[in-house]
mmCIF file of C-alpha atoms in Angstrom:
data_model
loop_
_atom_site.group_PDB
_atom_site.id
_atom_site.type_symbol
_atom_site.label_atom_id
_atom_site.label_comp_id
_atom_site.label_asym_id
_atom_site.label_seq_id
_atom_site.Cartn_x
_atom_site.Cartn_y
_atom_site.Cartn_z
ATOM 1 C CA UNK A 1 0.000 0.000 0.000
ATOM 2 C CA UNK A 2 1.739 2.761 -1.066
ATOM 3 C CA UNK A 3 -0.516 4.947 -2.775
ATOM 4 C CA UNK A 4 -1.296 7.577 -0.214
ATOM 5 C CA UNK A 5 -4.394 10.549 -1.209
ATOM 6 C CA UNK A 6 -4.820 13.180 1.279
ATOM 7 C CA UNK A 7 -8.099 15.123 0.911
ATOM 8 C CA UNK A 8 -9.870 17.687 2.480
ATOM 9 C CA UNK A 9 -12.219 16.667 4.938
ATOM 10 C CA UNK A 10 -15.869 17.495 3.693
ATOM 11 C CA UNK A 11 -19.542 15.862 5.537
ATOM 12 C CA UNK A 12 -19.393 12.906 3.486
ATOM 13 C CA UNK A 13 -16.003 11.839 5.341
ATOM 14 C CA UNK A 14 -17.399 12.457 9.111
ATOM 15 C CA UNK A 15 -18.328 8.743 9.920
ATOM 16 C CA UNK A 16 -14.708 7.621 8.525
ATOM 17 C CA UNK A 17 -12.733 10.338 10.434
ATOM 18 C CA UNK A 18 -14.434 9.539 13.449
ATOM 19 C CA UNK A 19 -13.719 6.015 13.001
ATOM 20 C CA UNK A 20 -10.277 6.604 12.227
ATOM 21 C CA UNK A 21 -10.247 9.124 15.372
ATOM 22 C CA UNK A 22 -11.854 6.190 17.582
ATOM 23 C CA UNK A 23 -9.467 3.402 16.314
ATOM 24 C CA UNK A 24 -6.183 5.545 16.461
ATOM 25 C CA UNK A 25 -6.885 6.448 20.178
ATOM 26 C CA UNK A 26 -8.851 3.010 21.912
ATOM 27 C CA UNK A 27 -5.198 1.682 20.961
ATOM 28 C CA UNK A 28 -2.866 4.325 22.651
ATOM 29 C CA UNK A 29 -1.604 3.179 26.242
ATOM 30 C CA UNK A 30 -4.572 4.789 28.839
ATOM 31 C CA UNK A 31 -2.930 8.004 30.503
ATOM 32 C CA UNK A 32 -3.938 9.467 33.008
ATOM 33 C CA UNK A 33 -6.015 12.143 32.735
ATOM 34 C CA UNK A 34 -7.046 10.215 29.805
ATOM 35 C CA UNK A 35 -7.457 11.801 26.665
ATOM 36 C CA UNK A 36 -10.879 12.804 25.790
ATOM 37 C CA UNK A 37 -10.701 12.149 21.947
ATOM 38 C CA UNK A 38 -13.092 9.119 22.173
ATOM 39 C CA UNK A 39 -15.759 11.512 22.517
ATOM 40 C CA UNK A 40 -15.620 12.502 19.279
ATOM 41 C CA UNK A 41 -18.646 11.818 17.416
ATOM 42 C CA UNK A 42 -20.755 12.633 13.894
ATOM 43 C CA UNK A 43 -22.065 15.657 15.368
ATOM 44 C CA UNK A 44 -18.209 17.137 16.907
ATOM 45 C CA UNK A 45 -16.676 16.115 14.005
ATOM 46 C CA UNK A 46 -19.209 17.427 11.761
ATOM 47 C CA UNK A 47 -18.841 20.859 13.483
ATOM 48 C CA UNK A 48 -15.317 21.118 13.317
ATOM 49 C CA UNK A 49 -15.179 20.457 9.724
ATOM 50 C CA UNK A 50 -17.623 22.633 8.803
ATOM 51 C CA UNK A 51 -16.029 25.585 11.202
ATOM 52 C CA UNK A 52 -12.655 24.808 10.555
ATOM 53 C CA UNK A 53 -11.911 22.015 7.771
ATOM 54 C CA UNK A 54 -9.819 19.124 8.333
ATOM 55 C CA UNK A 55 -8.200 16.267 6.400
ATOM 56 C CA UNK A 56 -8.408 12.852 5.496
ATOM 57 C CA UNK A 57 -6.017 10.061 4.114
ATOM 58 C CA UNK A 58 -7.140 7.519 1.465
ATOM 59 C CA UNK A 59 -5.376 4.530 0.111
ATOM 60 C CA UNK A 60 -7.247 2.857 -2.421
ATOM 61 C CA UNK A 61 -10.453 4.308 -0.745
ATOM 62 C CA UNK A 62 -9.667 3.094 2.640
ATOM 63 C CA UNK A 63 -9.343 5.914 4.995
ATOM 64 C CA UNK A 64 -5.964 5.185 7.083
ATOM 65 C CA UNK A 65 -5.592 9.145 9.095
ATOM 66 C CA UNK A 66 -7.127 12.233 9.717
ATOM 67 C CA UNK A 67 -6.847 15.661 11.548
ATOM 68 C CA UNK A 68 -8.685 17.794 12.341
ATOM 69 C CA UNK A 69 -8.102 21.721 11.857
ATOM 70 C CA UNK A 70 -9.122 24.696 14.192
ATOM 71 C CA UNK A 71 -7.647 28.252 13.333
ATOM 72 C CA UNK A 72 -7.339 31.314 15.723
ATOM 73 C CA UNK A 73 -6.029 34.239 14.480
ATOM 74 C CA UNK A 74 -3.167 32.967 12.459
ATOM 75 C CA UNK A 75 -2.385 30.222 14.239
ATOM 76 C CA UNK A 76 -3.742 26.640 12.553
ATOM 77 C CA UNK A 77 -4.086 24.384 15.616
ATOM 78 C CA UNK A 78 -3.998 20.358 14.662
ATOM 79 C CA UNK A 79 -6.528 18.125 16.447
ATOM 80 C CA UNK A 80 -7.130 14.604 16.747
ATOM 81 C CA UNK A 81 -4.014 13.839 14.721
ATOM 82 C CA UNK A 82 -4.860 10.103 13.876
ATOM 83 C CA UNK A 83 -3.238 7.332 11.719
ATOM 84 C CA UNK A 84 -5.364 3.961 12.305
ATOM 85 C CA UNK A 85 -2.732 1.743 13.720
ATOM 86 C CA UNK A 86 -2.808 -1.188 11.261
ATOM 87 C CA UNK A 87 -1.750 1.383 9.064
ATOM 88 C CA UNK A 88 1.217 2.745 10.901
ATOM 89 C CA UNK A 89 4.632 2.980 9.544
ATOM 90 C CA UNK A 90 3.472 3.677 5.935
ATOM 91 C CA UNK A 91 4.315 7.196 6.052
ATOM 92 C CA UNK A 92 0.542 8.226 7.080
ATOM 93 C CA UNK A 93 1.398 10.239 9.369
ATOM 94 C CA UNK A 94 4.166 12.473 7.923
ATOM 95 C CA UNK A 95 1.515 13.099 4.663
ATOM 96 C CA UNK A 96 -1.035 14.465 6.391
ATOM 97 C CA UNK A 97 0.988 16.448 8.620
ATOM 98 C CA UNK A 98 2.730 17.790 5.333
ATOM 99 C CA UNK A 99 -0.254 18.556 3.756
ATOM 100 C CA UNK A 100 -1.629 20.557 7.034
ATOM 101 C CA UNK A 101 1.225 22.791 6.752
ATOM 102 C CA UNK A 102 0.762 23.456 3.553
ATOM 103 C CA UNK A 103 -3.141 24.460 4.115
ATOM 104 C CA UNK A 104 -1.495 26.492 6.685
ATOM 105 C CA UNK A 105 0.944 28.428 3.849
ATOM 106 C CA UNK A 106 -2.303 28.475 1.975
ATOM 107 C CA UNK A 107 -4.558 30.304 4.456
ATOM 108 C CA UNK A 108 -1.788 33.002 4.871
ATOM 109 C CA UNK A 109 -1.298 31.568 8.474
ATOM 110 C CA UNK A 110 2.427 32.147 10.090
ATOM 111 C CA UNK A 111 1.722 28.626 12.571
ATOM 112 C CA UNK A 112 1.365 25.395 12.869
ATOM 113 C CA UNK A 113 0.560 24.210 16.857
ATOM 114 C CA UNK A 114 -0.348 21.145 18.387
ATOM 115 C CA UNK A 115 -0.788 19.474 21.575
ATOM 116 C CA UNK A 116 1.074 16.217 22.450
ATOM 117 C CA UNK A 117 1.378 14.091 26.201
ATOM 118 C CA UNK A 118 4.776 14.094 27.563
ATOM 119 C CA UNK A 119 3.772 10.573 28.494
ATOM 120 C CA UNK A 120 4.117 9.088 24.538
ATOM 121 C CA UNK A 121 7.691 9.648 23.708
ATOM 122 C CA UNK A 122 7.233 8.443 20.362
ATOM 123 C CA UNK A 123 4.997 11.440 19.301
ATOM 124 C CA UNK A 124 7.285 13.373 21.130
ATOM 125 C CA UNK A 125 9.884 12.535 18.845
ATOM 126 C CA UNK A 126 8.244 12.507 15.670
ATOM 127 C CA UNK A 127 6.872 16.126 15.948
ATOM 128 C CA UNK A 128 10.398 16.917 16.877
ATOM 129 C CA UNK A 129 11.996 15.184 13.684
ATOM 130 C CA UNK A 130 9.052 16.827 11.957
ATOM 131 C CA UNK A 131 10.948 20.434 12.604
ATOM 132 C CA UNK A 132 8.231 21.036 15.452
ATOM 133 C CA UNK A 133 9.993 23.072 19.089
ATOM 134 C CA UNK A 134 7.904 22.340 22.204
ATOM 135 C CA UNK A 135 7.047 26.151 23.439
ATOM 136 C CA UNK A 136 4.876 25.620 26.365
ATOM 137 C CA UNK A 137 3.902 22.879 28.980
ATOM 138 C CA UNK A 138 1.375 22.354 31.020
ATOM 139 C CA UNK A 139 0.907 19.640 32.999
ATOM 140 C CA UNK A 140 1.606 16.562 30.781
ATOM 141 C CA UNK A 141 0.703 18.524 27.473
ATOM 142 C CA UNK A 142 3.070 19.619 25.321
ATOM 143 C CA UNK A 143 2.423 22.531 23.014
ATOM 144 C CA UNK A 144 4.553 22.163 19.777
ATOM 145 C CA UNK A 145 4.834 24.484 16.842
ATOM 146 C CA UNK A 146 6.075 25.467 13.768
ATOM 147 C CA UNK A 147 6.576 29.039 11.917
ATOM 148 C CA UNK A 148 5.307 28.431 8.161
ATOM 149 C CA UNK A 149 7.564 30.088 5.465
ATOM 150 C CA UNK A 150 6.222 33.100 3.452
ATOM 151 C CA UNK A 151 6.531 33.083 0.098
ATOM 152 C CA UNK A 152 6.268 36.601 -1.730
ATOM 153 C CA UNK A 153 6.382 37.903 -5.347
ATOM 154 C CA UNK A 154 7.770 41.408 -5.085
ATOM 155 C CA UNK A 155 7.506 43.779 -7.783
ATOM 156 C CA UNK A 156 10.594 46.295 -7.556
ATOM 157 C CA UNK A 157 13.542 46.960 -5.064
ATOM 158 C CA UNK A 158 11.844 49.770 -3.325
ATOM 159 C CA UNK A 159 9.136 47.092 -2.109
ATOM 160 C CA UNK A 160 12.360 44.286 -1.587
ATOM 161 C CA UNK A 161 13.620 46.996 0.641
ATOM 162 C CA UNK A 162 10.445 47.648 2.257
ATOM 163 C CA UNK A 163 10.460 43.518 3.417
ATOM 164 C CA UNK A 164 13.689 43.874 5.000
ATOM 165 C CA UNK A 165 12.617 46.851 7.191
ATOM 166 C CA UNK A 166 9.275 45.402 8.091
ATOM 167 C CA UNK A 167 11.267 42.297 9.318
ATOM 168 C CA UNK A 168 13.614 44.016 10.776
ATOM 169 C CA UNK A 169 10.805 45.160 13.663
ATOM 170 C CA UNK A 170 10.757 41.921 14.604
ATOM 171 C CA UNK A 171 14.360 40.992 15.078
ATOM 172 C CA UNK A 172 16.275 41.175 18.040
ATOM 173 C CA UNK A 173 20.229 40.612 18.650
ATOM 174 C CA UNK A 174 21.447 37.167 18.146
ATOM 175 C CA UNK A 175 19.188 36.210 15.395
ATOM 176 C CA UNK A 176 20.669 34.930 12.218
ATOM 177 C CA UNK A 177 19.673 35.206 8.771
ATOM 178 C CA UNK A 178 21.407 33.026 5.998
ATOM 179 C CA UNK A 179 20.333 34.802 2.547
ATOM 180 C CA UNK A 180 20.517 32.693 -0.943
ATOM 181 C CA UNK A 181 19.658 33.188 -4.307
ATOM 182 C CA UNK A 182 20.323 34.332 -7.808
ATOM 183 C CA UNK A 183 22.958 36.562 -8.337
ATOM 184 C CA UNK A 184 22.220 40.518 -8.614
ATOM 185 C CA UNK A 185 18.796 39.025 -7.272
ATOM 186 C CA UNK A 186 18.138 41.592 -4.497
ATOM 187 C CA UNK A 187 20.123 39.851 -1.239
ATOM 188 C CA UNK A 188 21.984 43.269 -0.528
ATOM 189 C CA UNK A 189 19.025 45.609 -1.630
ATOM 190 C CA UNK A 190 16.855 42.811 1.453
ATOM 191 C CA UNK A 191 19.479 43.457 3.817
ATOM 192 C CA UNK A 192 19.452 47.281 2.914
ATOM 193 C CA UNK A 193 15.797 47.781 4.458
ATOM 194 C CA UNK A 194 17.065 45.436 7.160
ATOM 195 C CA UNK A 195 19.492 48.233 8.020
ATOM 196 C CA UNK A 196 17.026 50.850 7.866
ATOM 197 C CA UNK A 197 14.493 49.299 9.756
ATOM 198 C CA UNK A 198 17.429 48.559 12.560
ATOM 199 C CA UNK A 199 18.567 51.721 12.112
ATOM 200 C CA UNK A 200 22.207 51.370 11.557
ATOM 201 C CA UNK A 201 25.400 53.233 10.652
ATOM 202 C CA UNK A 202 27.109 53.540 7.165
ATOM 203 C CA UNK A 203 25.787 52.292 3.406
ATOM 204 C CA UNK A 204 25.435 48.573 3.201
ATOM 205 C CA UNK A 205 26.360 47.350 -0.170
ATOM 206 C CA UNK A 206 27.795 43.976 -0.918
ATOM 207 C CA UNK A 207 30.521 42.804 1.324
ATOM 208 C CA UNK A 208 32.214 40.723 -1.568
ATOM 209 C CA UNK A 209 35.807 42.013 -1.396
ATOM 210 C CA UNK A 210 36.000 42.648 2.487
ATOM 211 C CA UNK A 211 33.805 39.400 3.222
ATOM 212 C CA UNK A 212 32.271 40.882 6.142
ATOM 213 C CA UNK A 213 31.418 44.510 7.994
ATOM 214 C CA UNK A 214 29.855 45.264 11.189
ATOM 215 C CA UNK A 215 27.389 48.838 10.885
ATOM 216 C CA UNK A 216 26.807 49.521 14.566
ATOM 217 C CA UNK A 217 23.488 50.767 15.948
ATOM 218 C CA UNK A 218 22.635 53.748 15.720
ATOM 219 C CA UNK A 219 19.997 54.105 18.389
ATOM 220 C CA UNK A 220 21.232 51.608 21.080
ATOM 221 C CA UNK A 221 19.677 48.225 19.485
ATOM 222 C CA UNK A 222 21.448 45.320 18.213
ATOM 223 C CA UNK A 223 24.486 46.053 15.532
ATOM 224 C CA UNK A 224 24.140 44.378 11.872
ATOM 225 C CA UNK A 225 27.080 42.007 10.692
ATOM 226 C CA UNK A 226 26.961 41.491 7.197
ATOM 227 C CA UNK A 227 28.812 38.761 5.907
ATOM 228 C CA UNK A 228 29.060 37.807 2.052
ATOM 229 C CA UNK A 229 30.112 33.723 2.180
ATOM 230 C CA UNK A 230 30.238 33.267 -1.948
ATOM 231 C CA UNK A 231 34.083 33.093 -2.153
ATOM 232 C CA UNK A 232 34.570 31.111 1.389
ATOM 233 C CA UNK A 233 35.222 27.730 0.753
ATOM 234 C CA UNK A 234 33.444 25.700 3.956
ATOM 235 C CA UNK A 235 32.040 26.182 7.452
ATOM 236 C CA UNK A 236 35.536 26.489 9.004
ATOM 237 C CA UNK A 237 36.425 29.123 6.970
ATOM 238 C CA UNK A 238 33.293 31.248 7.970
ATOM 239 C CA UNK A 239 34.306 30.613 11.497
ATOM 240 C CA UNK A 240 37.788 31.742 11.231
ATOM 241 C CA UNK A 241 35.535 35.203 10.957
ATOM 242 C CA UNK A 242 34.544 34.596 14.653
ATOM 243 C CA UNK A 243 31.185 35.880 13.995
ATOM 244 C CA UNK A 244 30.804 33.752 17.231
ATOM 245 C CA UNK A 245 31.879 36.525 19.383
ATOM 246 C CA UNK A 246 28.976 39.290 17.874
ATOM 247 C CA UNK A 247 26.121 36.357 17.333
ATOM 248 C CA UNK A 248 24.965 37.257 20.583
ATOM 249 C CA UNK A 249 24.869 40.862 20.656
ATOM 250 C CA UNK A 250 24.193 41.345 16.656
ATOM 251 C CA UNK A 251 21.810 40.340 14.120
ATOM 252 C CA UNK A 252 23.801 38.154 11.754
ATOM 253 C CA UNK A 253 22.931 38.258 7.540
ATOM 254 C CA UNK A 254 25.252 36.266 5.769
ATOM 255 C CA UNK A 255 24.590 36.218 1.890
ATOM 256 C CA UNK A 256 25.328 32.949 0.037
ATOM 257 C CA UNK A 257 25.015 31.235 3.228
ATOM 258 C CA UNK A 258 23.151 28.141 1.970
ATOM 259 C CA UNK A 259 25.146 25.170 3.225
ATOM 260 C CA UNK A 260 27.418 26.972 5.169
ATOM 261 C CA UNK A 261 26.256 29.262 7.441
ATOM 262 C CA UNK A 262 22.836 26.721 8.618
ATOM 263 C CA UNK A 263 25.587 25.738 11.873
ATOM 264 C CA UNK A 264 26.108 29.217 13.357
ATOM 265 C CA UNK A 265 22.712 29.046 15.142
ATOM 266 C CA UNK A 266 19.555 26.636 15.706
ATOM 267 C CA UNK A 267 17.496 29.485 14.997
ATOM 268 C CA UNK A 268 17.369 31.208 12.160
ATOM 269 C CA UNK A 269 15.289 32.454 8.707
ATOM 270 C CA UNK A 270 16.311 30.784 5.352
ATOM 271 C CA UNK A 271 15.616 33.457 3.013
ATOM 272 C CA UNK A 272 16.298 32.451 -1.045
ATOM 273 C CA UNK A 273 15.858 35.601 -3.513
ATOM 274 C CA UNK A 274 14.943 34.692 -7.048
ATOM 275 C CA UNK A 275 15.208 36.295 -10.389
ATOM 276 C CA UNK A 276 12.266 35.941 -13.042
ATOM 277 C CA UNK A 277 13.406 34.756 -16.418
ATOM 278 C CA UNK A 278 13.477 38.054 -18.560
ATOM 279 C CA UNK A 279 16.430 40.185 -17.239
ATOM 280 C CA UNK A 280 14.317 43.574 -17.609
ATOM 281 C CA UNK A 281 12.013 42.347 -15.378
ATOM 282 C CA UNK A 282 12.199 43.541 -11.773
ATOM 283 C CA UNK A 283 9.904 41.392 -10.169
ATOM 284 C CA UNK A 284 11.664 38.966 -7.662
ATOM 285 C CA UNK A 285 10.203 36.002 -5.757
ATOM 286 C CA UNK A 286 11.119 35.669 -1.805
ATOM 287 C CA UNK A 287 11.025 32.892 0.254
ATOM 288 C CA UNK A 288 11.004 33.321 3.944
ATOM 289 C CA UNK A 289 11.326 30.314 6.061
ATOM 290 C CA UNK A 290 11.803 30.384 9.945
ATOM 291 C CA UNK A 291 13.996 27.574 11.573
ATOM 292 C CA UNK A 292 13.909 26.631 15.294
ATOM 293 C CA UNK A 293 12.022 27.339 18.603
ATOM 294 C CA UNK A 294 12.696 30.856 18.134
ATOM 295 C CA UNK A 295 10.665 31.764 15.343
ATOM 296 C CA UNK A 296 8.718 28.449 16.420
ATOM 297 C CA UNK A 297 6.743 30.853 19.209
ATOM 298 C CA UNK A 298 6.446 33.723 17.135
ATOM 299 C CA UNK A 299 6.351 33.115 13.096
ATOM 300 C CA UNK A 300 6.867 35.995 10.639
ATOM 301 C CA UNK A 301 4.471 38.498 9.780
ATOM 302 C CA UNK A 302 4.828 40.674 6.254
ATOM 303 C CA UNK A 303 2.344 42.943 5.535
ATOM 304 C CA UNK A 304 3.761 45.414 2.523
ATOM 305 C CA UNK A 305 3.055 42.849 -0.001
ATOM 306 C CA UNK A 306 -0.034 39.932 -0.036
ATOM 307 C CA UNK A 307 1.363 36.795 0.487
ATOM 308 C CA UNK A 308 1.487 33.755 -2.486
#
């Protein structure tokens, strides 16, 4: 069985979700307080679907997992996260949750959160392998989450610029962010409105032939180190630079930092820059994506341009 077809949940799937729901959970060890998701029935899961949508996972018309969805504010909040357990280990699991994030990206949501005991290490682990940081407890429930990436088409450098000063309201020193992308794409015009919006001293333009500069701050917040990585040859080199002894007190941008620069911190945003195919053409694409428990709490919010 290896055909896998996640779908959204509509009415006609209620009685299979909530079997899927009942088998999934009957099977789980009995914790104490026991979980109430054997309550479900037509009528709750009929409710939720219709208030919030949810999703269900066919193989060859057999329903094998579901979830259920329930958004507040921009948070999408996974319930009932299910995989029928003579199903397990086919990769049920990991589809589903893939496809939830990607309803998430869809809705314009910045998070993904969930709620999973302390008591079922498995889980534990899985939503941690998943990319998931745990970012509250209470009691024996774990709430993980995920920041969702942001993907943006941006039609000129003034609005590029724009980006990085918006995002730069929500930095703080010690964050890291590791640009990549086409060349001439718009990486030093990004970190440009970064260095507005942080308000720092000096021009920032590329770093290429001094490999990196520090502008310092300007009104008492965290300095900008910008770092250009295209002509160092591996993760050693970059730390020759000792960026480890500003990380903490600096935001860190390191251009061409794919593959390289990932190490320096846990926490970060992945931001990739992209050129359309006709040269005149101005219009860029951006990809945000937040890495880590840090951004895990908080996602990324851009509001100059609608989202993808």
């Amino acid at each position: 069985m290896t055909d896998l077809h996640v779908v959204d949940a509509t009415q006609e799937h209620v009685d299979d979700i909530v079997n899927v729901i009942h088998h999934a959970f009957s099977a789980r060890r009995v914790l104490d307080p026991p979980a109430t998701a054997l309550s479900e029935n037509a009528t709750t899961v009929a409710a939720a679907i219709a208030e919030h949508g949810g999703l269900l996972v066919l193989s060859d018309g057999v329903p094998l997992g579901a979830v259920l969805f329930e958004q507040v504010g921009d948070v999408l909040n996974l319930r009932r996260v299910s995989v029928d357990p003579r199903y397990q280990a086919r990769g049920v699991a990991s589809a589903m949750v893939g496809c939830a994030e990607e309803v998430a990206v869809r809705r314009g949501l910045s998070r993904v959160n969930l709620i999973a005991r302390v008591e079922l290490p498995d889980t534990v682990e899985f939503w941690r392998r998943r990319g998931y940081s745990v970012v509250d407890q209470q009691a024996h429930n774990l709430t993980f989450a995920k920041a969702m990436p942001i993907e943006l088409t941006v039609p000129t450098a003034d609005e590029m610029q724009a980006i990085g000063e918006e995002l730069a309201g929500q930095l703080r020193a010690g964050d890291v962010l590791v640009l990549s992308g086409d060349l001439g794409a718009g990486k030093t015009t990004f970190t440009q409105g970064l260095g507005v919006g942080l308000k720092v001293r000096g021009a920032i333009t590329s770093p290429t032939f001094v490999i990196s500069r520090v502008h310092p701050s300007l009104s008492g917040g965290p300095a900008l180190v910008h770092v250009d990585a295209y002509r160092i040859g591996g993760f050693a080199e970059l730390d020759d630079l000792d960026l480890d002894a500003s990380l903490e007190d600096a935001v860190t941008v390191v251009e061409w930092g794919h593959g390289l620069a990932e190490a320096l911190a846990p926490d970060r945003l992945d931001i990739v820059v992209t050129r359309g195919d006709d040269d005149t053409d101005e219009t860029r694409s951006l990809r945000i994506t937040p890495v880590g428990p840090r951004w895990a709490a908080s996602g990324v919010q851009v509001s100059v341009l609608e989202k993808n």
